[in-house]
């Protein structure tokens, strides 16, 4: 945890009247679905400043969501794509012990020393697989990064398990080998 965040947590009882754990208990009772709803509630009902409210809501959500929950949420309503995700993860796990799989709210980062691929259920029928493959030319299949922006250099659109072929695996392997 960085120093500024720890200082904010340490100062919370004095500045807001309650500790972080007390605030978490209050938010748990309310069970807001959106981050902004929790922030608004703390600001309007408890006169908490925006910075503290944002921090409290963020930290209360982190504890309540496991990595498996994050992945389940991503594929809710997109269950048809989950076997593709599982097959990608199965392959990624064969690359080496230095690979970290990090689920986030809307995607899963695959990291060695840095992120080398990103798995994102883009639509109900398609996963976008982002790559870090600097200086590699694009092709019809290996497109520019599109909506990934600078997080990735390339993207491949996947709609079926059969698209996880040798060509795709070689691109994943190349991205892995370049992420040192």
Short mmCIF file of N, CA and C in Angstrom, two decimals:
data_model
loop_
_atom_site.label_atom_id
_atom_site.label_comp_id
_atom_site.label_asym_id
_atom_site.label_seq_id
_atom_site.Cartn_x
_atom_site.Cartn_y
_atom_site.Cartn_z
N UNK A 1 0.86 -1.18 0.00
CA UNK A 1 0.00 0.00 0.00
C UNK A 1 0.90 1.24 0.00
N UNK A 2 0.56 2.22 -0.80
CA UNK A 2 1.43 3.39 -0.85
C UNK A 2 1.22 4.30 0.37
N UNK A 3 2.22 5.12 0.63
CA UNK A 3 2.25 5.96 1.84
C UNK A 3 1.06 6.90 1.93
N UNK A 4 0.70 7.55 0.82
CA UNK A 4 -0.39 8.52 0.84
C UNK A 4 -1.71 7.84 1.22
N UNK A 5 -1.94 6.65 0.69
CA UNK A 5 -3.16 5.92 1.01
C UNK A 5 -3.17 5.52 2.48
N UNK A 6 -2.04 5.03 2.97
CA UNK A 6 -1.96 4.63 4.37
C UNK A 6 -2.18 5.83 5.29
N UNK A 7 -1.64 6.98 4.92
CA UNK A 7 -1.85 8.20 5.71
C UNK A 7 -3.33 8.57 5.72
N UNK A 8 -3.96 8.47 4.58
CA UNK A 8 -5.39 8.78 4.49
C UNK A 8 -6.20 7.85 5.40
N UNK A 9 -5.88 6.56 5.38
CA UNK A 9 -6.58 5.59 6.23
C UNK A 9 -6.33 5.90 7.70
N UNK A 10 -5.08 6.23 8.04
CA UNK A 10 -4.74 6.56 9.42
C UNK A 10 -5.47 7.81 9.91
N UNK A 11 -5.67 8.78 9.01
CA UNK A 11 -6.33 10.04 9.37
C UNK A 11 -7.86 9.96 9.31
N UNK A 12 -8.38 8.87 8.78
CA UNK A 12 -9.82 8.75 8.56
C UNK A 12 -10.67 8.96 9.81
N UNK A 13 -10.33 8.33 10.96
CA UNK A 13 -11.18 8.54 12.14
C UNK A 13 -11.26 10.01 12.56
N UNK A 14 -10.14 10.69 12.52
CA UNK A 14 -10.11 12.10 12.91
C UNK A 14 -10.87 12.98 11.90
N UNK A 15 -10.67 12.71 10.61
CA UNK A 15 -11.25 13.57 9.57
C UNK A 15 -12.71 13.25 9.25
N UNK A 16 -13.12 11.98 9.45
CA UNK A 16 -14.47 11.59 9.05
C UNK A 16 -15.34 11.12 10.22
N UNK A 17 -14.71 10.90 11.37
CA UNK A 17 -15.48 10.45 12.54
C UNK A 17 -15.58 8.94 12.68
N UNK A 18 -15.09 8.20 11.71
CA UNK A 18 -15.14 6.74 11.77
C UNK A 18 -13.89 6.13 11.13
N UNK A 19 -13.57 4.92 11.56
CA UNK A 19 -12.45 4.20 10.95
C UNK A 19 -12.88 3.60 9.63
N UNK A 20 -11.92 3.14 8.84
CA UNK A 20 -12.22 2.50 7.56
C UNK A 20 -13.15 1.30 7.76
N UNK A 21 -12.88 0.48 8.77
CA UNK A 21 -13.72 -0.69 9.01
C UNK A 21 -15.15 -0.31 9.37
N UNK A 22 -15.32 0.77 10.12
CA UNK A 22 -16.67 1.25 10.45
C UNK A 22 -17.40 1.70 9.18
N UNK A 23 -16.68 2.42 8.30
CA UNK A 23 -17.29 2.85 7.05
C UNK A 23 -17.65 1.65 6.18
N UNK A 24 -16.77 0.65 6.14
CA UNK A 24 -17.04 -0.55 5.35
C UNK A 24 -18.32 -1.23 5.83
N UNK A 25 -18.50 -1.30 7.14
CA UNK A 25 -19.70 -1.93 7.70
C UNK A 25 -20.95 -1.17 7.28
N UNK A 26 -20.88 0.16 7.27
CA UNK A 26 -22.02 0.99 6.85
C UNK A 26 -22.34 0.73 5.38
N UNK A 27 -21.31 0.71 4.54
CA UNK A 27 -21.52 0.48 3.11
C UNK A 27 -22.05 -0.93 2.83
N UNK A 28 -21.61 -1.89 3.63
CA UNK A 28 -22.05 -3.28 3.43
C UNK A 28 -23.56 -3.39 3.65
N UNK A 29 -24.07 -2.65 4.63
CA UNK A 29 -25.52 -2.66 4.90
C UNK A 29 -26.29 -2.09 3.71
N UNK A 30 -25.73 -1.11 3.04
CA UNK A 30 -26.42 -0.44 1.94
C UNK A 30 -26.30 -1.21 0.63
N UNK A 31 -25.19 -1.90 0.43
CA UNK A 31 -24.94 -2.71 -0.78
C UNK A 31 -25.21 -1.95 -2.08
N UNK A 32 -24.49 -0.87 -2.31
CA UNK A 32 -24.63 -0.09 -3.53
C UNK A 32 -24.10 -0.89 -4.71
N UNK A 33 -24.76 -0.79 -5.85
CA UNK A 33 -24.27 -1.50 -7.03
C UNK A 33 -23.26 -0.67 -7.81
N UNK A 34 -23.36 0.64 -7.72
CA UNK A 34 -22.44 1.51 -8.44
C UNK A 34 -21.53 2.25 -7.47
N UNK A 35 -20.29 2.41 -7.88
CA UNK A 35 -19.30 3.14 -7.10
C UNK A 35 -19.81 4.55 -6.77
N UNK A 36 -20.33 5.22 -7.79
CA UNK A 36 -20.77 6.61 -7.62
C UNK A 36 -21.91 6.74 -6.60
N UNK A 37 -22.76 5.71 -6.50
CA UNK A 37 -23.85 5.75 -5.52
C UNK A 37 -23.30 5.75 -4.10
N UNK A 38 -22.28 4.92 -3.86
CA UNK A 38 -21.66 4.86 -2.53
C UNK A 38 -20.99 6.17 -2.18
N UNK A 39 -20.28 6.76 -3.14
CA UNK A 39 -19.59 8.05 -2.92
C UNK A 39 -20.62 9.13 -2.61
N UNK A 40 -21.67 9.19 -3.40
CA UNK A 40 -22.72 10.20 -3.19
C UNK A 40 -23.36 10.04 -1.81
N UNK A 41 -23.65 8.80 -1.43
CA UNK A 41 -24.24 8.53 -0.13
C UNK A 41 -23.34 9.05 1.01
N UNK A 42 -22.06 8.72 0.96
CA UNK A 42 -21.14 9.16 2.02
C UNK A 42 -21.04 10.69 2.06
N UNK A 43 -21.03 11.31 0.90
CA UNK A 43 -20.92 12.77 0.85
C UNK A 43 -22.19 13.45 1.36
N UNK A 44 -23.35 12.98 0.93
CA UNK A 44 -24.59 13.68 1.28
C UNK A 44 -25.13 13.30 2.66
N UNK A 45 -25.03 12.03 3.02
CA UNK A 45 -25.60 11.57 4.29
C UNK A 45 -24.64 11.68 5.47
N UNK A 46 -23.35 11.68 5.18
CA UNK A 46 -22.36 11.68 6.28
C UNK A 46 -21.35 12.83 6.18
N UNK A 47 -21.53 13.71 5.21
CA UNK A 47 -20.64 14.87 5.02
C UNK A 47 -19.16 14.50 4.90
N UNK A 48 -18.90 13.36 4.26
CA UNK A 48 -17.52 12.94 4.02
C UNK A 48 -17.04 13.64 2.75
N UNK A 49 -15.80 14.13 2.75
CA UNK A 49 -15.27 14.80 1.56
C UNK A 49 -15.14 13.79 0.42
N UNK A 50 -15.08 14.30 -0.81
CA UNK A 50 -15.04 13.42 -1.98
C UNK A 50 -13.85 12.46 -1.93
N UNK A 51 -12.68 12.97 -1.57
CA UNK A 51 -11.47 12.13 -1.54
C UNK A 51 -11.62 10.95 -0.59
N UNK A 52 -12.10 11.22 0.62
CA UNK A 52 -12.30 10.14 1.59
C UNK A 52 -13.41 9.20 1.12
N UNK A 53 -14.51 9.75 0.60
CA UNK A 53 -15.63 8.92 0.15
C UNK A 53 -15.18 7.96 -0.96
N UNK A 54 -14.45 8.48 -1.93
CA UNK A 54 -13.95 7.67 -3.03
C UNK A 54 -13.04 6.55 -2.52
N UNK A 55 -12.14 6.89 -1.61
CA UNK A 55 -11.22 5.90 -1.04
C UNK A 55 -11.98 4.83 -0.26
N UNK A 56 -12.93 5.23 0.56
CA UNK A 56 -13.71 4.28 1.36
C UNK A 56 -14.45 3.30 0.45
N UNK A 57 -15.13 3.82 -0.55
CA UNK A 57 -15.90 2.96 -1.46
C UNK A 57 -14.97 2.01 -2.22
N UNK A 58 -13.87 2.54 -2.73
CA UNK A 58 -12.90 1.71 -3.46
C UNK A 58 -12.37 0.57 -2.59
N UNK A 59 -11.94 0.90 -1.38
CA UNK A 59 -11.35 -0.11 -0.50
C UNK A 59 -12.40 -1.11 0.01
N UNK A 60 -13.63 -0.67 0.14
CA UNK A 60 -14.67 -1.60 0.61
C UNK A 60 -15.02 -2.61 -0.48
N UNK A 61 -14.91 -2.23 -1.74
CA UNK A 61 -15.22 -3.15 -2.84
C UNK A 61 -14.10 -4.15 -3.06
N UNK A 62 -12.86 -3.74 -2.85
CA UNK A 62 -11.72 -4.63 -3.10
C UNK A 62 -11.81 -5.91 -2.27
N UNK A 63 -12.24 -5.78 -1.03
CA UNK A 63 -12.30 -6.93 -0.15
C UNK A 63 -13.44 -7.87 -0.49
N UNK A 64 -14.49 -7.35 -1.07
CA UNK A 64 -15.69 -8.13 -1.29
C UNK A 64 -15.66 -8.93 -2.58
N UNK A 65 -14.70 -8.69 -3.45
CA UNK A 65 -14.69 -9.34 -4.75
C UNK A 65 -13.42 -10.16 -4.90
N UNK A 66 -13.59 -11.47 -5.06
CA UNK A 66 -12.43 -12.34 -5.28
C UNK A 66 -12.08 -12.33 -6.77
N UNK A 67 -10.88 -12.77 -7.12
CA UNK A 67 -10.54 -12.86 -8.55
C UNK A 67 -11.54 -13.71 -9.34
N UNK A 68 -12.00 -14.82 -8.75
CA UNK A 68 -12.99 -15.66 -9.44
C UNK A 68 -14.29 -14.90 -9.65
N UNK A 69 -14.69 -14.08 -8.65
CA UNK A 69 -15.90 -13.27 -8.79
C UNK A 69 -15.76 -12.30 -9.95
N UNK A 70 -14.59 -11.68 -10.07
CA UNK A 70 -14.36 -10.72 -11.15
C UNK A 70 -14.54 -11.37 -12.51
N UNK A 71 -13.99 -12.58 -12.67
CA UNK A 71 -14.12 -13.29 -13.94
C UNK A 71 -15.58 -13.67 -14.18
N UNK A 72 -16.26 -14.17 -13.15
CA UNK A 72 -17.68 -14.55 -13.29
C UNK A 72 -18.52 -13.36 -13.72
N UNK A 73 -18.27 -12.21 -13.13
CA UNK A 73 -19.01 -11.00 -13.47
C UNK A 73 -18.76 -10.62 -14.94
N UNK A 74 -17.51 -10.74 -15.40
CA UNK A 74 -17.18 -10.41 -16.79
C UNK A 74 -17.98 -11.25 -17.78
N UNK A 75 -18.22 -12.50 -17.44
CA UNK A 75 -18.86 -13.42 -18.39
C UNK A 75 -20.35 -13.62 -18.11
N UNK A 76 -20.91 -12.84 -17.23
CA UNK A 76 -22.35 -12.91 -16.98
C UNK A 76 -23.08 -12.40 -18.23
N UNK A 77 -23.96 -13.23 -18.76
CA UNK A 77 -24.65 -12.89 -20.00
C UNK A 77 -23.81 -13.17 -21.24
N UNK A 78 -22.57 -13.62 -21.02
CA UNK A 78 -21.66 -13.95 -22.12
C UNK A 78 -21.08 -15.34 -21.91
N UNK A 79 -21.87 -16.20 -21.27
CA UNK A 79 -21.41 -17.52 -20.87
C UNK A 79 -20.88 -18.34 -22.04
N UNK A 80 -21.38 -18.08 -23.23
CA UNK A 80 -20.93 -18.80 -24.43
C UNK A 80 -19.43 -18.59 -24.67
N UNK A 81 -18.88 -17.48 -24.16
CA UNK A 81 -17.47 -17.16 -24.35
C UNK A 81 -16.56 -17.80 -23.30
N UNK A 82 -17.13 -18.25 -22.20
CA UNK A 82 -16.30 -18.73 -21.09
C UNK A 82 -15.37 -19.89 -21.47
N UNK A 83 -15.81 -20.86 -22.28
CA UNK A 83 -14.88 -21.92 -22.69
C UNK A 83 -13.65 -21.38 -23.45
N UNK A 84 -13.84 -20.32 -24.20
CA UNK A 84 -12.70 -19.70 -24.91
C UNK A 84 -11.72 -19.13 -23.88
N UNK A 85 -12.27 -18.42 -22.88
CA UNK A 85 -11.44 -17.86 -21.81
C UNK A 85 -10.66 -18.99 -21.11
N UNK A 86 -11.37 -20.06 -20.75
CA UNK A 86 -10.73 -21.17 -20.04
C UNK A 86 -9.60 -21.78 -20.87
N UNK A 87 -9.81 -21.94 -22.17
CA UNK A 87 -8.79 -22.51 -23.05
C UNK A 87 -7.57 -21.59 -23.14
N UNK A 88 -7.80 -20.27 -23.20
CA UNK A 88 -6.68 -19.32 -23.19
C UNK A 88 -5.88 -19.43 -21.90
N UNK A 89 -6.57 -19.48 -20.78
CA UNK A 89 -5.90 -19.58 -19.47
C UNK A 89 -5.13 -20.89 -19.37
N UNK A 90 -5.72 -21.96 -19.86
CA UNK A 90 -5.06 -23.27 -19.85
C UNK A 90 -3.72 -23.18 -20.60
N UNK A 91 -3.72 -22.53 -21.77
CA UNK A 91 -2.49 -22.39 -22.54
C UNK A 91 -1.50 -21.47 -21.83
N UNK A 92 -1.97 -20.36 -21.31
CA UNK A 92 -1.10 -19.39 -20.64
C UNK A 92 -0.37 -20.04 -19.47
N UNK A 93 -1.05 -20.93 -18.76
CA UNK A 93 -0.43 -21.60 -17.61
C UNK A 93 0.71 -22.52 -18.00
N UNK A 94 0.82 -22.87 -19.29
CA UNK A 94 1.92 -23.73 -19.74
C UNK A 94 3.18 -22.93 -20.06
N UNK A 95 3.08 -21.61 -20.07
CA UNK A 95 4.21 -20.78 -20.50
C UNK A 95 5.35 -20.74 -19.49
N UNK A 96 5.02 -20.78 -18.21
CA UNK A 96 6.07 -20.73 -17.19
C UNK A 96 5.52 -20.33 -15.83
N UNK A 97 6.33 -20.57 -14.81
CA UNK A 97 5.93 -20.25 -13.44
C UNK A 97 5.96 -18.76 -13.16
N UNK A 98 6.51 -17.98 -14.08
CA UNK A 98 6.63 -16.53 -13.86
C UNK A 98 5.44 -15.75 -14.41
N UNK A 99 4.37 -16.47 -14.79
CA UNK A 99 3.17 -15.81 -15.33
C UNK A 99 2.18 -15.55 -14.20
N UNK A 100 1.64 -14.34 -14.16
CA UNK A 100 0.62 -13.98 -13.19
C UNK A 100 -0.66 -13.66 -13.94
N UNK A 101 -1.75 -14.24 -13.48
CA UNK A 101 -3.07 -14.00 -14.07
C UNK A 101 -3.82 -13.08 -13.13
N UNK A 102 -4.16 -11.88 -13.61
CA UNK A 102 -4.74 -10.85 -12.76
C UNK A 102 -6.10 -10.39 -13.28
N UNK A 103 -7.17 -10.96 -12.74
CA UNK A 103 -8.51 -10.49 -13.12
C UNK A 103 -8.76 -9.07 -12.61
N UNK A 104 -9.37 -8.27 -13.45
CA UNK A 104 -9.78 -6.91 -13.09
C UNK A 104 -11.27 -6.81 -13.35
N UNK A 105 -11.81 -5.62 -13.23
CA UNK A 105 -13.25 -5.46 -13.39
C UNK A 105 -13.75 -5.87 -14.77
N UNK A 106 -13.06 -5.46 -15.83
CA UNK A 106 -13.56 -5.72 -17.17
C UNK A 106 -12.68 -6.60 -18.02
N UNK A 107 -11.54 -7.05 -17.49
CA UNK A 107 -10.61 -7.84 -18.29
C UNK A 107 -9.71 -8.65 -17.37
N UNK A 108 -8.86 -9.47 -17.98
CA UNK A 108 -7.88 -10.24 -17.23
C UNK A 108 -6.51 -9.96 -17.85
N UNK A 109 -5.60 -9.42 -17.02
CA UNK A 109 -4.23 -9.15 -17.47
C UNK A 109 -3.38 -10.39 -17.25
N UNK A 110 -2.57 -10.70 -18.25
CA UNK A 110 -1.61 -11.79 -18.14
C UNK A 110 -0.24 -11.13 -18.14
N UNK A 111 0.49 -11.33 -17.04
CA UNK A 111 1.70 -10.57 -16.77
C UNK A 111 2.88 -11.50 -16.55
N UNK A 112 4.02 -11.11 -17.08
CA UNK A 112 5.28 -11.75 -16.75
C UNK A 112 6.01 -10.71 -15.91
N UNK A 113 6.93 -9.97 -16.47
CA UNK A 113 7.47 -8.81 -15.75
C UNK A 113 6.55 -7.63 -15.99
N UNK A 114 5.84 -7.67 -17.11
CA UNK A 114 4.82 -6.67 -17.43
C UNK A 114 3.73 -7.39 -18.20
N UNK A 115 2.60 -6.72 -18.37
CA UNK A 115 1.48 -7.33 -19.09
C UNK A 115 1.89 -7.65 -20.53
N UNK A 116 1.58 -8.87 -20.96
CA UNK A 116 1.88 -9.20 -22.35
C UNK A 116 0.63 -9.58 -23.14
N UNK A 117 -0.42 -10.02 -22.47
CA UNK A 117 -1.72 -10.15 -23.14
C UNK A 117 -2.83 -9.71 -22.18
N UNK A 118 -3.96 -9.38 -22.78
CA UNK A 118 -5.13 -8.92 -22.04
C UNK A 118 -6.34 -9.61 -22.65
N UNK A 119 -7.13 -10.26 -21.81
CA UNK A 119 -8.32 -10.99 -22.27
C UNK A 119 -9.55 -10.19 -21.85
N UNK A 120 -10.35 -9.81 -22.83
CA UNK A 120 -11.53 -8.99 -22.52
C UNK A 120 -12.75 -9.49 -23.29
N UNK A 121 -13.83 -9.87 -22.57
CA UNK A 121 -15.06 -10.19 -23.28
C UNK A 121 -15.65 -8.89 -23.82
N UNK A 122 -15.51 -8.68 -25.12
CA UNK A 122 -15.86 -7.39 -25.74
C UNK A 122 -17.35 -7.27 -26.03
N UNK A 123 -17.94 -8.37 -26.48
CA UNK A 123 -19.38 -8.38 -26.78
C UNK A 123 -19.93 -9.71 -26.26
N UNK A 124 -21.19 -9.97 -26.50
CA UNK A 124 -21.78 -11.25 -26.08
C UNK A 124 -21.28 -12.42 -26.91
N UNK A 125 -20.64 -12.12 -28.04
CA UNK A 125 -20.19 -13.19 -28.93
C UNK A 125 -18.70 -13.13 -29.27
N UNK A 126 -17.95 -12.23 -28.60
CA UNK A 126 -16.54 -12.06 -28.98
C UNK A 126 -15.66 -11.67 -27.79
N UNK A 127 -14.50 -12.31 -27.73
CA UNK A 127 -13.44 -11.92 -26.81
C UNK A 127 -12.41 -11.16 -27.62
N UNK A 128 -11.94 -10.05 -27.10
CA UNK A 128 -10.80 -9.35 -27.69
C UNK A 128 -9.57 -9.75 -26.89
N UNK A 129 -8.58 -10.26 -27.60
CA UNK A 129 -7.32 -10.66 -26.99
C UNK A 129 -6.28 -9.62 -27.39
N UNK A 130 -5.85 -8.82 -26.41
CA UNK A 130 -4.86 -7.78 -26.68
C UNK A 130 -3.45 -8.31 -26.47
N UNK A 131 -2.52 -7.82 -27.28
CA UNK A 131 -1.12 -8.25 -27.23
C UNK A 131 -0.19 -7.06 -27.08
N UNK A 132 0.95 -7.29 -26.45
CA UNK A 132 2.07 -6.36 -26.49
C UNK A 132 3.11 -6.99 -27.40
N UNK A 133 3.10 -6.57 -28.65
CA UNK A 133 4.05 -7.08 -29.65
C UNK A 133 4.65 -5.89 -30.40
N UNK A 134 5.49 -5.17 -29.73
CA UNK A 134 6.08 -3.96 -30.29
C UNK A 134 6.80 -4.26 -31.61
N UNK A 135 6.62 -3.37 -32.58
CA UNK A 135 7.27 -3.44 -33.89
C UNK A 135 6.80 -4.61 -34.76
N UNK A 136 5.71 -5.26 -34.40
CA UNK A 136 5.19 -6.35 -35.24
C UNK A 136 4.14 -5.76 -36.17
N UNK A 137 4.24 -6.05 -37.48
CA UNK A 137 3.24 -5.52 -38.41
C UNK A 137 1.86 -6.15 -38.17
N UNK A 138 0.83 -5.40 -38.48
CA UNK A 138 -0.53 -5.93 -38.36
C UNK A 138 -0.85 -6.80 -39.58
N UNK A 139 -1.83 -7.67 -39.39
CA UNK A 139 -2.33 -8.52 -40.49
C UNK A 139 -3.85 -8.44 -40.44
N UNK A 140 -4.51 -9.18 -41.32
CA UNK A 140 -5.97 -9.21 -41.28
C UNK A 140 -6.47 -9.74 -39.94
N UNK A 141 -5.74 -10.69 -39.38
CA UNK A 141 -6.16 -11.29 -38.11
C UNK A 141 -5.55 -10.57 -36.90
N UNK A 142 -4.28 -10.23 -36.99
CA UNK A 142 -3.58 -9.54 -35.90
C UNK A 142 -3.70 -8.04 -36.17
N UNK A 143 -4.80 -7.47 -35.70
CA UNK A 143 -5.14 -6.08 -35.98
C UNK A 143 -4.39 -5.11 -35.08
N UNK A 144 -4.57 -3.81 -35.36
CA UNK A 144 -4.05 -2.82 -34.42
C UNK A 144 -4.86 -2.93 -33.13
N UNK A 145 -4.40 -2.31 -32.08
CA UNK A 145 -4.96 -2.52 -30.74
C UNK A 145 -6.40 -2.06 -30.58
N UNK A 146 -6.89 -1.22 -31.47
CA UNK A 146 -8.28 -0.78 -31.39
C UNK A 146 -8.62 -0.14 -30.05
N UNK A 147 -9.67 -0.63 -29.37
CA UNK A 147 -10.12 0.00 -28.13
C UNK A 147 -9.14 -0.14 -26.95
N UNK A 148 -8.14 -0.99 -27.10
CA UNK A 148 -7.17 -1.15 -26.02
C UNK A 148 -6.23 0.05 -25.90
N UNK A 149 -6.12 0.84 -26.96
CA UNK A 149 -5.23 2.00 -26.92
C UNK A 149 -3.80 1.58 -26.67
N UNK A 150 -3.13 2.26 -25.75
CA UNK A 150 -1.71 1.99 -25.49
C UNK A 150 -1.47 0.80 -24.57
N UNK A 151 -2.56 0.23 -24.00
CA UNK A 151 -2.38 -0.94 -23.14
C UNK A 151 -1.84 -2.12 -23.94
N UNK A 152 -2.16 -2.15 -25.23
CA UNK A 152 -1.75 -3.23 -26.11
C UNK A 152 -1.34 -2.64 -27.46
N UNK A 153 -0.57 -3.41 -28.21
CA UNK A 153 -0.18 -2.96 -29.56
C UNK A 153 -1.05 -3.59 -30.63
N UNK A 154 -1.60 -4.78 -30.33
CA UNK A 154 -2.39 -5.54 -31.30
C UNK A 154 -3.61 -6.16 -30.64
N UNK A 155 -4.53 -6.64 -31.49
CA UNK A 155 -5.73 -7.31 -30.99
C UNK A 155 -6.14 -8.40 -31.97
N UNK A 156 -6.61 -9.51 -31.39
CA UNK A 156 -7.21 -10.59 -32.17
C UNK A 156 -8.61 -10.80 -31.61
N UNK A 157 -9.60 -10.90 -32.50
CA UNK A 157 -10.98 -11.12 -32.11
C UNK A 157 -11.25 -12.63 -32.13
N UNK A 158 -11.78 -13.15 -31.01
CA UNK A 158 -12.05 -14.58 -30.90
C UNK A 158 -13.53 -14.82 -30.64
N UNK A 159 -14.12 -15.71 -31.44
CA UNK A 159 -15.53 -16.07 -31.24
C UNK A 159 -15.73 -17.57 -31.02
N UNK A 160 -14.69 -18.36 -31.30
CA UNK A 160 -14.78 -19.81 -31.11
C UNK A 160 -13.47 -20.36 -30.55
N UNK A 161 -13.56 -21.51 -29.91
CA UNK A 161 -12.36 -22.17 -29.37
C UNK A 161 -11.40 -22.53 -30.49
N UNK A 162 -11.93 -22.88 -31.65
CA UNK A 162 -11.07 -23.30 -32.77
C UNK A 162 -10.12 -22.19 -33.22
N UNK A 163 -10.43 -20.94 -32.87
CA UNK A 163 -9.54 -19.84 -33.23
C UNK A 163 -8.30 -19.78 -32.33
N UNK A 164 -8.27 -20.60 -31.29
CA UNK A 164 -7.06 -20.72 -30.46
C UNK A 164 -6.20 -21.79 -31.13
N UNK A 165 -5.60 -21.39 -32.25
CA UNK A 165 -4.82 -22.30 -33.08
C UNK A 165 -3.32 -22.05 -32.86
N UNK A 166 -2.51 -22.75 -33.66
CA UNK A 166 -1.05 -22.62 -33.51
C UNK A 166 -0.58 -21.19 -33.77
N UNK A 167 -1.16 -20.52 -34.75
CA UNK A 167 -0.77 -19.15 -35.05
C UNK A 167 -1.00 -18.25 -33.82
N UNK A 168 -2.17 -18.36 -33.21
CA UNK A 168 -2.49 -17.55 -32.03
C UNK A 168 -1.57 -17.90 -30.87
N UNK A 169 -1.35 -19.18 -30.64
CA UNK A 169 -0.46 -19.62 -29.56
C UNK A 169 0.96 -19.08 -29.78
N UNK A 170 1.40 -19.05 -31.03
CA UNK A 170 2.74 -18.51 -31.33
C UNK A 170 2.81 -17.02 -31.02
N UNK A 171 1.75 -16.28 -31.30
CA UNK A 171 1.73 -14.85 -30.95
C UNK A 171 1.75 -14.66 -29.43
N UNK A 172 1.01 -15.50 -28.72
CA UNK A 172 1.02 -15.43 -27.25
C UNK A 172 2.43 -15.73 -26.74
N UNK A 173 3.04 -16.77 -27.28
CA UNK A 173 4.40 -17.14 -26.88
C UNK A 173 5.40 -16.02 -27.18
N UNK A 174 5.26 -15.38 -28.34
CA UNK A 174 6.13 -14.28 -28.70
C UNK A 174 5.96 -13.10 -27.74
N UNK A 175 4.70 -12.78 -27.41
CA UNK A 175 4.44 -11.69 -26.47
C UNK A 175 5.03 -12.03 -25.09
N UNK A 176 4.89 -13.28 -24.68
CA UNK A 176 5.46 -13.74 -23.40
C UNK A 176 6.98 -13.58 -23.42
N UNK A 177 7.62 -14.02 -24.51
CA UNK A 177 9.08 -13.96 -24.55
C UNK A 177 9.61 -12.53 -24.59
N UNK A 178 8.81 -11.59 -25.10
CA UNK A 178 9.23 -10.19 -25.16
C UNK A 178 8.94 -9.42 -23.86
N UNK A 179 8.26 -10.05 -22.92
CA UNK A 179 7.84 -9.33 -21.72
C UNK A 179 8.79 -9.51 -20.56
N UNK A 180 10.08 -9.50 -20.85
CA UNK A 180 11.10 -9.65 -19.80
C UNK A 180 11.65 -8.31 -19.35
#
